[in-house]
Short mmCIF file of C-alpha atoms and ligand atoms in Angstrom, two decimals:
data_model
loop_
_atom_site.label_atom_id
_atom_site.label_comp_id
_atom_site.label_asym_id
_atom_site.label_seq_id
_atom_site.Cartn_x
_atom_site.Cartn_y
_atom_site.Cartn_z
CA MET A 1 -34.03 141.58 112.99
CA SER A 2 -33.78 142.79 109.39
CA LYS A 3 -36.81 144.36 107.75
CA SER A 4 -38.69 142.22 105.29
CA TYR A 5 -41.04 143.09 102.48
CA ASP A 6 -43.20 141.30 99.90
CA VAL A 7 -41.71 143.58 97.25
CA VAL A 8 -38.64 145.84 97.23
CA VAL A 9 -38.33 148.12 94.19
CA ILE A 10 -34.93 149.65 93.42
CA GLY A 11 -35.47 152.92 91.52
CA ALA A 12 -38.40 155.34 91.70
CA GLY A 13 -38.58 156.51 88.08
CA PRO A 14 -41.79 155.97 86.07
CA ALA A 15 -41.10 152.23 85.93
CA GLY A 16 -40.25 151.73 89.62
CA TYR A 17 -42.70 154.07 91.35
CA ILE A 18 -45.62 152.74 89.33
CA ALA A 19 -44.59 149.13 90.11
CA ALA A 20 -44.38 149.98 93.82
CA ILE A 21 -47.80 151.65 93.89
CA ARG A 22 -49.50 148.81 91.98
CA ALA A 23 -47.89 146.19 94.24
CA ALA A 24 -49.13 148.10 97.31
CA GLN A 25 -52.62 148.28 95.76
CA HIS A 26 -52.53 144.48 95.71
CA GLY A 27 -52.15 144.59 99.49
CA MET A 28 -48.46 143.73 99.53
CA LYS A 29 -45.86 145.23 101.89
CA VAL A 30 -43.69 147.34 99.62
CA ALA A 31 -40.57 149.49 99.85
CA CYS A 32 -39.13 151.65 97.06
CA ILE A 33 -35.49 152.74 97.23
CA ASP A 34 -34.17 155.71 95.28
CA GLU A 35 -31.00 157.80 95.38
CA TRP A 36 -31.78 160.53 92.78
CA LYS A 37 -30.29 163.90 93.70
CA ASN A 38 -31.16 167.09 91.84
CA LYS A 39 -28.68 169.84 91.03
CA ASP A 40 -29.76 171.72 94.18
CA GLY A 41 -28.52 168.74 96.20
CA LYS A 42 -32.03 167.63 97.20
CA ASN A 43 -33.24 164.07 96.78
CA ALA A 44 -36.40 163.54 94.74
CA PHE A 45 -38.50 160.67 93.44
CA GLY A 46 -39.58 160.35 89.80
CA GLY A 47 -36.21 159.44 88.24
CA THR A 48 -34.96 160.82 84.95
CA CYS A 49 -38.44 161.33 83.58
CA LEU A 50 -39.77 163.72 86.21
CA ASN A 51 -36.50 165.41 87.17
CA ALA A 52 -34.38 165.63 84.02
CA GLY A 53 -36.32 164.24 81.06
CA CYS A 54 -39.94 164.07 79.93
CA ILE A 55 -41.43 166.68 82.24
CA PRO A 56 -38.85 169.50 82.39
CA SER A 57 -38.15 169.20 78.66
CA LYS A 58 -41.87 169.53 77.89
CA ALA A 59 -42.17 172.50 80.25
CA MET A 60 -39.39 174.23 78.27
CA LEU A 61 -40.89 173.17 74.93
CA GLU A 62 -44.22 174.74 75.91
CA SER A 63 -42.63 178.00 77.11
CA SER A 64 -40.40 178.33 74.08
CA GLU A 65 -43.30 177.54 71.75
CA LEU A 66 -45.42 180.29 73.33
CA PHE A 67 -42.51 182.74 73.03
CA HIS A 68 -42.14 181.83 69.36
CA ARG A 69 -45.87 182.13 68.66
CA ALA A 70 -46.17 185.44 70.43
CA GLN A 71 -43.41 186.77 68.18
CA HIS A 72 -44.46 185.19 64.90
CA GLU A 73 -48.15 184.21 65.01
CA PHE A 74 -50.04 186.66 67.19
CA LYS A 75 -50.00 189.31 64.46
CA LYS A 76 -51.85 186.97 62.09
CA HIS A 77 -54.54 186.48 64.71
CA GLY A 78 -54.92 190.26 64.95
CA ILE A 79 -53.23 190.51 68.32
CA LYS A 80 -50.88 193.43 68.78
CA THR A 81 -48.24 193.24 71.47
CA GLY A 82 -45.39 195.42 72.59
CA VAL A 83 -41.86 194.12 72.43
CA ILE A 84 -41.89 190.47 73.50
CA GLU A 85 -39.13 189.88 76.00
CA LEU A 86 -37.66 186.73 77.39
CA ASP A 87 -37.26 186.20 81.14
CA ILE A 88 -35.25 183.01 81.20
CA ALA A 89 -35.01 182.99 85.00
CA ALA A 90 -38.82 183.05 85.28
CA MET A 91 -39.09 180.35 82.61
CA GLN A 92 -36.66 178.11 84.47
CA LYS A 93 -38.40 178.82 87.77
CA ARG A 94 -41.70 177.63 86.26
CA ARG A 95 -39.97 174.49 84.95
CA ALA A 96 -38.43 173.76 88.35
CA GLY A 97 -41.76 174.36 90.07
CA ILE A 98 -43.54 171.83 87.85
CA VAL A 99 -40.82 169.27 88.55
CA ARG A 100 -41.04 169.92 92.30
CA GLN A 101 -44.83 169.53 92.32
CA LEU A 102 -44.72 166.26 90.44
CA THR A 103 -41.82 164.71 92.33
CA ASN A 104 -43.43 165.69 95.66
CA GLY A 105 -46.56 164.13 94.19
CA VAL A 106 -44.77 160.77 93.90
CA ALA A 107 -43.78 161.01 97.58
CA GLY A 108 -47.43 161.76 98.36
CA LEU A 109 -48.61 158.78 96.32
CA PHE A 110 -46.17 156.50 98.18
CA LYS A 111 -47.64 157.71 101.47
CA ALA A 112 -51.22 157.35 100.27
CA ASN A 113 -50.60 153.80 99.10
CA GLY A 114 -48.54 152.73 102.11
CA VAL A 115 -45.26 152.30 100.20
CA ASP A 116 -42.15 152.74 102.40
CA ALA A 117 -40.08 155.36 100.56
CA LEU A 118 -36.39 154.74 101.28
CA VAL A 119 -33.93 157.44 100.20
CA GLY A 120 -30.51 156.02 99.48
CA HIS A 121 -28.69 153.33 97.52
CA GLY A 122 -29.96 149.82 96.86
CA LYS A 123 -27.73 146.87 96.02
CA LEU A 124 -29.04 143.44 95.12
CA LEU A 125 -27.40 140.65 97.08
CA THR A 126 -27.87 136.93 96.63
CA GLY A 127 -30.89 135.20 98.20
CA ARG A 128 -33.38 138.02 97.52
CA LYS A 129 -31.67 140.35 99.95
CA VAL A 130 -31.12 144.04 99.29
CA GLU A 131 -28.47 146.14 100.94
CA PHE A 132 -29.97 149.57 101.57
CA THR A 133 -27.60 152.44 102.38
CA PRO A 134 -29.54 155.54 103.45
CA ILE A 135 -28.11 158.90 102.31
CA ASP A 136 -27.16 159.70 105.88
CA GLY A 137 -26.85 156.39 107.65
CA ALA A 138 -25.33 152.95 107.84
CA ALA A 139 -26.17 150.13 105.44
CA GLU A 140 -28.82 147.64 106.44
CA ILE A 141 -29.96 144.39 104.88
CA ILE A 142 -33.57 144.06 103.79
CA SER A 143 -35.23 140.75 102.91
CA ALA A 144 -37.66 140.66 100.01
CA ALA A 145 -39.89 137.93 98.63
CA ASN A 146 -39.63 139.77 95.31
CA VAL A 147 -37.27 142.46 94.01
CA ILE A 148 -38.05 144.72 91.07
CA ILE A 149 -35.04 146.46 89.55
CA ALA A 150 -35.90 149.76 87.87
CA THR A 151 -32.61 151.64 87.88
CA GLY A 152 -33.08 153.37 84.53
CA SER A 153 -30.42 154.71 82.21
CA GLU A 154 -27.75 157.39 81.89
CA PRO A 155 -26.55 159.53 78.95
CA LEU A 156 -23.84 158.14 76.72
CA GLU A 157 -20.63 160.14 76.85
CA LEU A 158 -18.32 160.48 73.88
CA PRO A 159 -14.60 160.13 74.64
CA PHE A 160 -13.72 163.15 72.51
CA ALA A 161 -16.52 165.37 73.85
CA LYS A 162 -16.63 164.65 77.57
CA PHE A 163 -19.28 166.36 79.67
CA ASP A 164 -17.85 169.23 81.72
CA GLY A 165 -21.19 170.35 83.18
CA ALA A 166 -20.76 173.88 81.82
CA GLU A 167 -19.87 174.10 78.12
CA ILE A 168 -20.27 170.48 77.03
CA VAL A 169 -23.42 169.11 78.61
CA ASP A 170 -25.88 166.22 78.49
CA SER A 171 -29.63 166.65 77.99
CA TRP A 172 -30.20 167.51 81.66
CA GLY A 173 -27.62 170.29 81.49
CA ALA A 174 -29.25 171.61 78.31
CA ILE A 175 -32.68 171.78 79.94
CA GLU A 176 -31.30 173.91 82.75
CA PHE A 177 -29.24 176.56 80.85
CA ASP A 178 -29.62 179.89 82.67
CA SER A 179 -29.13 181.99 79.53
CA VAL A 180 -29.73 181.50 75.82
CA PRO A 181 -26.52 180.40 74.10
CA GLU A 182 -25.95 182.46 70.99
CA ARG A 183 -24.60 179.45 69.08
CA LEU A 184 -25.67 176.00 70.18
CA GLY A 185 -24.26 172.74 68.86
CA VAL A 186 -26.21 169.51 69.34
CA ILE A 187 -24.68 166.13 68.67
CA GLY A 188 -27.43 163.69 67.66
CA ALA A 189 -30.66 164.35 65.74
CA GLY A 190 -32.65 161.82 67.73
CA VAL A 191 -35.73 162.60 69.78
CA ILE A 192 -33.87 164.34 72.61
CA GLY A 193 -31.51 166.31 70.33
CA LEU A 194 -34.41 167.57 68.21
CA GLU A 195 -36.57 168.51 71.20
CA LEU A 196 -33.79 170.42 72.96
CA GLY A 197 -32.52 171.95 69.71
CA SER A 198 -36.07 173.22 69.08
CA VAL A 199 -36.34 174.74 72.57
CA TRP A 200 -33.20 176.84 72.27
CA SER A 201 -33.75 177.67 68.61
CA ARG A 202 -37.15 179.18 69.45
CA LEU A 203 -35.60 181.11 72.29
CA GLY A 204 -33.07 182.63 69.91
CA SER A 205 -30.06 180.32 69.64
CA GLN A 206 -28.52 179.59 66.29
CA VAL A 207 -28.71 175.78 66.43
CA THR A 208 -26.60 173.31 64.45
CA ILE A 209 -27.33 169.60 64.86
CA ILE A 210 -24.68 167.09 63.83
CA GLU A 211 -25.98 163.61 63.06
CA ALA A 212 -23.89 160.64 61.98
CA MET A 213 -26.74 158.80 60.24
CA HIS A 214 -27.58 159.69 56.66
CA ASP A 215 -31.32 159.09 57.06
CA PHE A 216 -33.14 161.76 59.03
CA LEU A 217 -35.35 160.23 61.77
CA PHE A 218 -34.56 156.71 60.55
CA MET A 219 -37.08 155.19 62.98
CA ALA A 220 -40.03 157.20 61.61
CA ASP A 221 -42.08 156.68 58.47
CA ARG A 222 -40.18 158.16 55.49
CA GLU A 223 -43.00 160.54 54.47
CA VAL A 224 -43.25 161.86 58.00
CA ALA A 225 -39.48 162.23 58.28
CA ALA A 226 -39.36 164.16 54.99
CA THR A 227 -42.09 166.57 56.16
CA ALA A 228 -40.34 167.01 59.51
CA GLY A 229 -36.98 167.66 57.81
CA LYS A 230 -38.50 170.45 55.70
CA ASP A 231 -40.32 172.01 58.66
CA PHE A 232 -37.27 172.02 60.93
CA LYS A 233 -35.17 173.58 58.16
CA LYS A 234 -37.78 176.31 57.74
CA GLN A 235 -37.60 176.93 61.49
CA GLY A 236 -33.87 177.56 61.16
CA LEU A 237 -32.48 174.30 62.57
CA ASP A 238 -29.33 173.47 60.64
CA ILE A 239 -29.25 169.65 60.62
CA LYS A 240 -26.10 168.14 59.16
CA LEU A 241 -26.72 164.49 58.27
CA GLY A 242 -23.96 161.94 57.68
CA ALA A 243 -21.65 164.13 59.75
CA LYS A 244 -19.35 162.45 62.25
CA LEU A 245 -18.10 164.24 65.35
CA THR A 246 -14.34 163.85 65.76
CA GLY A 247 -13.57 166.32 68.54
CA ALA A 248 -14.77 169.20 70.71
CA LYS A 249 -12.23 171.66 72.08
CA PRO A 250 -13.29 174.32 74.58
CA GLY A 251 -11.39 177.59 74.08
CA LYS A 252 -11.63 181.26 75.02
CA SER A 253 -14.43 182.10 72.59
CA GLY A 254 -16.46 178.92 72.87
CA ILE A 255 -16.06 175.35 71.70
CA THR A 256 -14.53 174.28 68.44
CA VAL A 257 -16.49 171.30 67.21
CA GLU A 258 -14.62 169.10 64.76
CA TYR A 259 -16.53 166.77 62.47
CA GLU A 260 -16.25 164.95 59.16
CA ASP A 261 -18.83 165.60 56.46
CA ALA A 262 -18.58 163.10 53.58
CA GLY A 263 -15.01 162.43 54.69
CA ILE A 264 -14.06 166.11 54.63
CA PRO A 265 -12.88 167.56 57.97
CA LYS A 266 -14.88 170.60 59.07
CA THR A 267 -15.18 172.79 62.17
CA LEU A 268 -17.95 174.67 63.85
CA GLU A 269 -17.73 177.30 66.61
CA VAL A 270 -20.41 177.13 69.29
CA ASP A 271 -20.96 178.58 72.76
CA LYS A 272 -22.47 175.41 74.24
CA LEU A 273 -22.50 171.84 73.05
CA VAL A 274 -25.19 169.30 73.93
CA VAL A 275 -24.25 165.65 73.44
CA ALA A 276 -27.45 163.66 72.94
CA VAL A 277 -26.27 160.50 71.22
CA GLY A 278 -28.28 158.02 73.26
CA ARG A 279 -28.50 156.49 76.69
CA ARG A 280 -27.25 153.28 78.25
CA PRO A 281 -28.71 151.14 81.04
CA PHE A 282 -27.64 152.22 84.52
CA THR A 283 -26.55 149.39 86.82
CA THR A 284 -23.51 150.89 88.52
CA GLY A 285 -23.14 149.59 92.09
CA LEU A 286 -26.38 147.66 91.75
CA LEU A 287 -25.42 144.02 91.62
CA ALA A 288 -23.38 142.00 94.10
CA GLU A 289 -21.00 139.64 92.30
CA ASP A 290 -23.07 136.63 93.28
CA SER A 291 -26.47 138.22 92.57
CA GLY A 292 -26.94 135.85 89.63
CA ILE A 293 -28.31 138.62 87.39
CA GLN A 294 -27.11 138.51 83.80
CA LEU A 295 -26.33 141.57 81.67
CA ASP A 296 -26.32 141.44 77.87
CA LYS A 297 -23.49 142.77 75.67
CA ARG A 298 -24.84 146.32 75.84
CA GLY A 299 -25.28 146.24 79.61
CA PHE A 300 -29.06 145.71 79.72
CA ILE A 301 -30.38 143.35 82.41
CA GLU A 302 -31.53 140.19 80.65
CA VAL A 303 -35.25 139.51 81.07
CA ASN A 304 -37.97 137.56 79.30
CA ASP A 305 -41.29 138.99 77.98
CA GLU A 306 -42.62 139.03 81.55
CA CYS A 307 -39.57 141.00 82.77
CA ARG A 308 -38.37 138.03 84.83
CA THR A 309 -34.59 137.70 85.24
CA ARG A 310 -32.94 134.30 85.52
CA VAL A 311 -33.21 134.51 89.31
CA GLN A 312 -36.55 133.45 90.76
CA GLY A 313 -38.40 136.41 92.26
CA ILE A 314 -36.15 139.10 90.72
CA TYR A 315 -37.63 141.24 87.95
CA ALA A 316 -36.25 144.16 85.94
CA ILE A 317 -38.24 146.85 84.12
CA GLY A 318 -37.92 150.18 82.31
CA ASP A 319 -34.83 151.66 80.69
CA CYS A 320 -32.47 149.11 82.25
CA VAL A 321 -33.98 146.31 80.09
CA ARG A 322 -34.46 145.81 76.34
CA GLY A 323 -37.07 147.75 74.38
CA PRO A 324 -37.69 151.43 73.73
CA MET A 325 -36.43 153.80 76.43
CA LEU A 326 -39.80 155.39 77.07
CA ALA A 327 -41.48 156.26 80.34
CA HIS A 328 -44.84 154.71 79.42
CA LYS A 329 -43.17 151.46 78.37
CA GLY A 330 -41.45 151.25 81.78
CA SER A 331 -44.65 152.08 83.65
CA GLU A 332 -46.61 149.36 81.82
CA GLU A 333 -43.86 146.86 82.65
CA GLY A 334 -44.16 147.98 86.29
CA VAL A 335 -47.90 147.30 86.32
CA MET A 336 -47.40 143.93 84.59
CA VAL A 337 -44.75 142.75 87.05
CA ALA A 338 -46.73 143.85 90.13
CA ASP A 339 -49.81 142.05 88.77
CA LEU A 340 -47.78 138.90 88.03
CA ILE A 341 -46.35 138.92 91.56
CA ALA A 342 -49.92 139.19 92.85
CA GLY A 343 -50.75 136.04 90.88
CA GLU A 344 -52.73 137.75 88.14
CA ILE A 345 -52.43 137.19 84.42
CA ALA A 346 -50.66 140.19 82.90
CA GLU A 347 -48.70 141.17 79.81
CA VAL A 348 -47.36 144.15 77.91
CA ASN A 349 -48.30 144.48 74.25
CA TYR A 350 -44.88 145.48 72.95
CA LYS A 351 -46.28 145.83 69.41
CA VAL A 352 -48.44 148.76 70.37
CA ILE A 353 -46.21 151.28 72.12
CA PRO A 354 -46.67 154.86 70.90
CA SER A 355 -43.66 157.09 70.17
CA VAL A 356 -43.89 160.86 70.32
CA ILE A 357 -41.44 163.62 69.44
CA TYR A 358 -42.58 166.85 71.08
CA THR A 359 -41.28 169.27 68.49
CA ALA A 360 -43.53 171.73 66.65
CA PRO A 361 -45.12 170.17 64.70
CA GLU A 362 -45.29 167.12 66.96
CA ILE A 363 -44.53 163.71 65.50
CA ALA A 364 -46.21 160.55 66.77
CA TRP A 365 -46.60 157.02 65.60
CA VAL A 366 -47.63 153.52 66.58
CA GLY A 367 -47.14 150.20 64.83
CA LYS A 368 -45.17 149.66 61.66
CA THR A 369 -43.83 152.20 59.18
CA GLU A 370 -44.70 151.77 55.51
CA GLN A 371 -41.15 150.53 54.82
CA GLU A 372 -41.48 147.89 57.54
CA VAL A 373 -44.82 146.68 56.18
CA LYS A 374 -43.38 146.59 52.66
CA GLU A 375 -40.39 144.57 53.86
CA SER A 376 -42.71 142.14 55.70
CA GLY A 377 -44.26 141.25 52.33
CA ARG A 378 -47.82 141.83 53.60
CA ALA A 379 -50.18 143.40 51.04
CA TYR A 380 -51.19 146.82 52.30
CA LYS A 381 -53.06 150.00 51.52
CA THR A 382 -52.46 153.53 52.83
CA GLY A 383 -54.49 156.66 53.30
CA SER A 384 -53.47 160.10 54.43
CA PHE A 385 -55.07 163.41 55.19
CA PRO A 386 -53.20 166.74 55.39
CA PHE A 387 -53.84 169.15 58.25
CA ALA A 388 -53.95 171.88 55.58
CA ALA A 389 -57.47 170.56 54.82
CA SER A 390 -58.57 170.51 58.47
CA GLY A 391 -60.82 173.35 59.62
CA ARG A 392 -59.58 173.09 63.19
CA ALA A 393 -55.91 173.11 62.16
CA LYS A 394 -56.58 176.20 60.03
CA ALA A 395 -58.28 177.92 62.96
CA MET A 396 -55.18 177.10 65.01
CA GLU A 397 -52.81 178.36 62.27
CA GLN A 398 -51.06 174.98 62.46
CA THR A 399 -51.63 173.36 59.11
CA SER A 400 -48.31 171.62 58.55
CA GLY A 401 -48.31 167.83 58.47
CA MET A 402 -50.70 164.94 58.02
CA VAL A 403 -52.14 161.72 59.36
CA LYS A 404 -51.19 158.54 57.53
CA ILE A 405 -52.71 155.12 58.13
CA ILE A 406 -51.34 151.84 56.83
CA SER A 407 -53.73 148.89 56.79
CA SER A 408 -53.68 145.30 55.66
CA ARG A 409 -55.17 144.82 52.21
CA ASP A 410 -56.54 141.37 53.14
CA ASP A 411 -58.37 141.94 56.40
CA ASP A 412 -58.29 145.72 56.90
CA GLU A 413 -56.26 145.43 60.16
CA ILE A 414 -54.56 148.70 61.10
CA LEU A 415 -50.81 148.10 60.90
CA GLY A 416 -49.41 151.54 61.58
CA VAL A 417 -50.52 155.12 62.15
CA HIS A 418 -48.16 158.05 61.64
CA ILE A 419 -48.96 161.64 62.49
CA ILE A 420 -47.01 164.85 62.08
CA GLY A 421 -48.88 167.98 63.04
CA PRO A 422 -50.57 169.82 65.88
CA MET A 423 -51.19 167.71 69.01
CA ALA A 424 -49.94 164.56 67.28
CA GLY A 425 -48.96 163.20 70.70
CA GLU A 426 -52.59 163.41 71.82
CA LEU A 427 -54.13 162.25 68.53
CA ILE A 428 -52.08 159.06 68.49
CA ALA A 429 -54.01 157.78 71.53
CA GLU A 430 -56.99 156.94 69.29
CA ALA A 431 -54.77 154.87 67.03
CA VAL A 432 -53.16 153.10 70.01
CA LEU A 433 -56.58 152.18 71.38
CA ALA A 434 -57.77 151.03 67.96
CA MET A 435 -54.71 148.82 67.49
CA GLU A 436 -54.90 147.48 71.07
CA PHE A 437 -58.47 146.35 70.28
CA SER A 438 -57.36 144.98 66.87
CA ALA A 439 -59.69 147.43 65.17
CA SER A 440 -60.04 147.57 61.42
CA THR A 441 -59.74 150.74 59.40
CA GLU A 442 -63.48 150.51 58.86
CA ASP A 443 -64.02 150.71 62.63
CA ILE A 444 -62.38 154.16 62.60
CA GLN A 445 -64.30 155.08 59.44
CA ARG A 446 -67.59 154.30 61.23
CA THR A 447 -66.66 156.15 64.45
CA ILE A 448 -68.13 159.63 64.84
CA HIS A 449 -65.47 162.30 65.35
CA ALA A 450 -66.42 165.73 66.68
CA HIS A 451 -66.37 168.67 64.29
CA PRO A 452 -64.29 170.70 64.03
CA SER A 453 -61.50 168.74 65.68
CA LEU A 454 -57.98 167.65 64.81
CA ALA A 455 -59.18 164.08 65.35
CA GLU A 456 -61.23 164.41 62.17
CA ALA A 457 -57.90 164.12 60.33
CA VAL A 458 -57.56 160.59 61.74
CA HIS A 459 -61.10 159.81 60.58
CA GLU A 460 -60.43 161.21 57.09
CA ALA A 461 -57.12 159.33 56.80
CA ALA A 462 -59.00 156.11 57.63
CA LEU A 463 -61.58 156.94 54.94
CA ALA A 464 -58.73 157.73 52.51
CA VAL A 465 -57.36 154.21 52.98
CA ASP A 466 -60.38 153.02 50.96
CA LYS A 467 -60.50 156.13 48.77
CA LYS A 468 -63.55 157.40 50.64
CA ALA A 469 -62.15 160.63 52.08
CA LEU A 470 -64.84 163.30 52.02
CA ASN A 471 -62.93 166.48 52.65
CA TYR A 472 -59.92 165.90 50.42
CA PRO A 473 -59.57 164.48 46.90
CA ASN A 474 -58.82 160.73 46.98
CA LYS A 475 -55.65 159.61 45.25
C1 FAD B 1 -34.34 164.87 77.92
C2 FAD B 1 -35.21 163.64 77.97
C3 FAD B 1 -36.52 163.71 77.54
C4 FAD B 1 -37.32 162.58 77.60
N1 FAD B 1 -38.61 162.68 77.16
C5 FAD B 1 -39.40 161.61 77.20
C6 FAD B 1 -40.75 161.70 76.80
O1 FAD B 1 -41.22 162.76 76.42
N2 FAD B 1 -41.53 160.59 76.86
C7 FAD B 1 -41.02 159.39 77.29
O2 FAD B 1 -41.76 158.40 77.32
N3 FAD B 1 -39.73 159.27 77.67
C8 FAD B 1 -38.93 160.35 77.64
N4 FAD B 1 -37.63 160.24 78.06
C9 FAD B 1 -37.16 158.93 78.53
C10 FAD B 1 -37.63 158.66 79.96
O3 FAD B 1 -37.14 159.66 80.79
C11 FAD B 1 -37.14 157.29 80.40
O4 FAD B 1 -37.56 156.32 79.49
C12 FAD B 1 -37.70 156.96 81.77
O5 FAD B 1 -37.32 157.90 82.73
C13 FAD B 1 -37.22 155.57 82.21
O6 FAD B 1 -37.80 155.27 83.42
P1 FAD B 1 -37.12 154.28 84.46
O7 FAD B 1 -38.02 154.27 85.64
O8 FAD B 1 -36.77 153.02 83.79
O9 FAD B 1 -35.73 154.96 84.86
P2 FAD B 1 -35.38 156.39 85.44
O10 FAD B 1 -36.43 157.38 85.19
O11 FAD B 1 -34.01 156.69 84.95
O12 FAD B 1 -35.33 156.17 87.01
C14 FAD B 1 -34.40 155.33 87.61
C15 FAD B 1 -34.25 155.73 89.07
O13 FAD B 1 -33.48 154.73 89.75
C16 FAD B 1 -32.56 155.37 90.61
N5 FAD B 1 -31.46 154.44 90.88
C17 FAD B 1 -30.63 153.88 89.98
N6 FAD B 1 -29.81 152.98 90.58
C18 FAD B 1 -30.13 152.98 91.89
C19 FAD B 1 -29.67 152.27 93.01
N7 FAD B 1 -28.74 151.32 92.90
N8 FAD B 1 -30.22 152.55 94.22
C20 FAD B 1 -31.20 153.49 94.33
N9 FAD B 1 -31.70 154.17 93.31
C21 FAD B 1 -31.17 153.91 92.09
C22 FAD B 1 -32.15 156.61 89.84
O14 FAD B 1 -31.57 157.59 90.70
C23 FAD B 1 -33.49 157.03 89.25
O15 FAD B 1 -34.18 157.87 90.13
C24 FAD B 1 -36.81 161.35 78.06
C25 FAD B 1 -35.49 161.28 78.51
C26 FAD B 1 -34.70 162.40 78.48
C27 FAD B 1 -33.29 162.31 78.98
#
């Protein structure tokens, strides 16, 4: 007799593994299928995020940041060092170790919560059946009262700069370089391109980023984007905006990158090229022809606000459905769907999803940008506070950037919070919580913030919205 489950999850990235654990916590019989294989040939849970994305990239960002600070900031603090040397093998070993600990941790969580972890390929058949093909065995059919698809995404490949796994690589390849390329080209100045460009620039690469859009960080608030642009330039990142890649030819002395800048053909010689122009939903080999699941024009699985597909009992979450491709968005969808299956009321507040770019300085925001509020026609007020006026930021020698808050002029509702500066990714949590609770700017003004802390900059920006900032002249 075929195995049967209350819930079968296909994909154990941050969307799928969280959905599986929450469903098991509801007392349901759950299996989670995943086929991820790392470059060492070993299978691992955790998907893109834990193996090739969020976690390893942040490990490398931290290491490269420390290397940079030791070279350029220690002296200011009165710390003398000998020659600072880079041990890239040790750095990569640390990165791999963190990934291993966390991915093993997912396996441990499955065990602790009673989730059956199935290593292999999952294919959705009609009638809520899943064909499971283990990595080393014959296919079997599993019955499921509910199926949650969480198969994630894959990097977009450009036809004229195809990945070769050595010289022309995707983001995963760029995280795992075993030496510092002297000249690194990055196609795409989005979040991933900037983060990886920063890593290798701090470790000594001469980095050129080619971006087709004319607006730098088009999704961020303009003031924040302008500050970021200046900071990255100062750090030595050469970002060419409005430049269109036309070709990439590997040769004896590296890769010749061909691009058009304002219609003029140009070339650039690099040793490695990272193509980070976006990702697309991954559904290869997932759906039987009669599964009934609909894909949209861009290949995303069609779902409603509750992540339900058109087929009763089949849900899809994470990067393979509409919305920002962010781990925490996928995880929240996983929790929502598991709760809905358990008969609870659940929803995801898609208006309050934080975005973070882990460069130095970090960039983080939630809610609307000033341009978006302006376009909406809603009367608004803004307040900002520079980290240059923060005692804690000064003590940290990290004074670049600011906190900016945009609020409704009529009822004081917080509409957007934008931060560029030290620990912006942590500071944004206060703004997310405030917006989730529909707080007013005055609520933040009246909340006591510890001194001296970076969070005081959020407090002062809230005060500045009503021209009540105390530690900076009000405009
Ligand atoms: C370099 C980089 C840095 C990033 N940094 C961040 C960050 O800092 N913060 C953030 O929020 N997001 C970040 N992201 C994005 C984040 O990784 C994704 O949003 C997140 O991993 C999506 O989760 P998911 O569970 O939907 O899919 P995934 O993590 O892609 O997991 C999907 C899993 O499903 C498996 N699978 C697919 N099809 C099948 C099948 N048919 N059978 C069995 N298994 C299958 C895959 O092998 C994979 O393990 C980053 C991405 C990259 C590439």
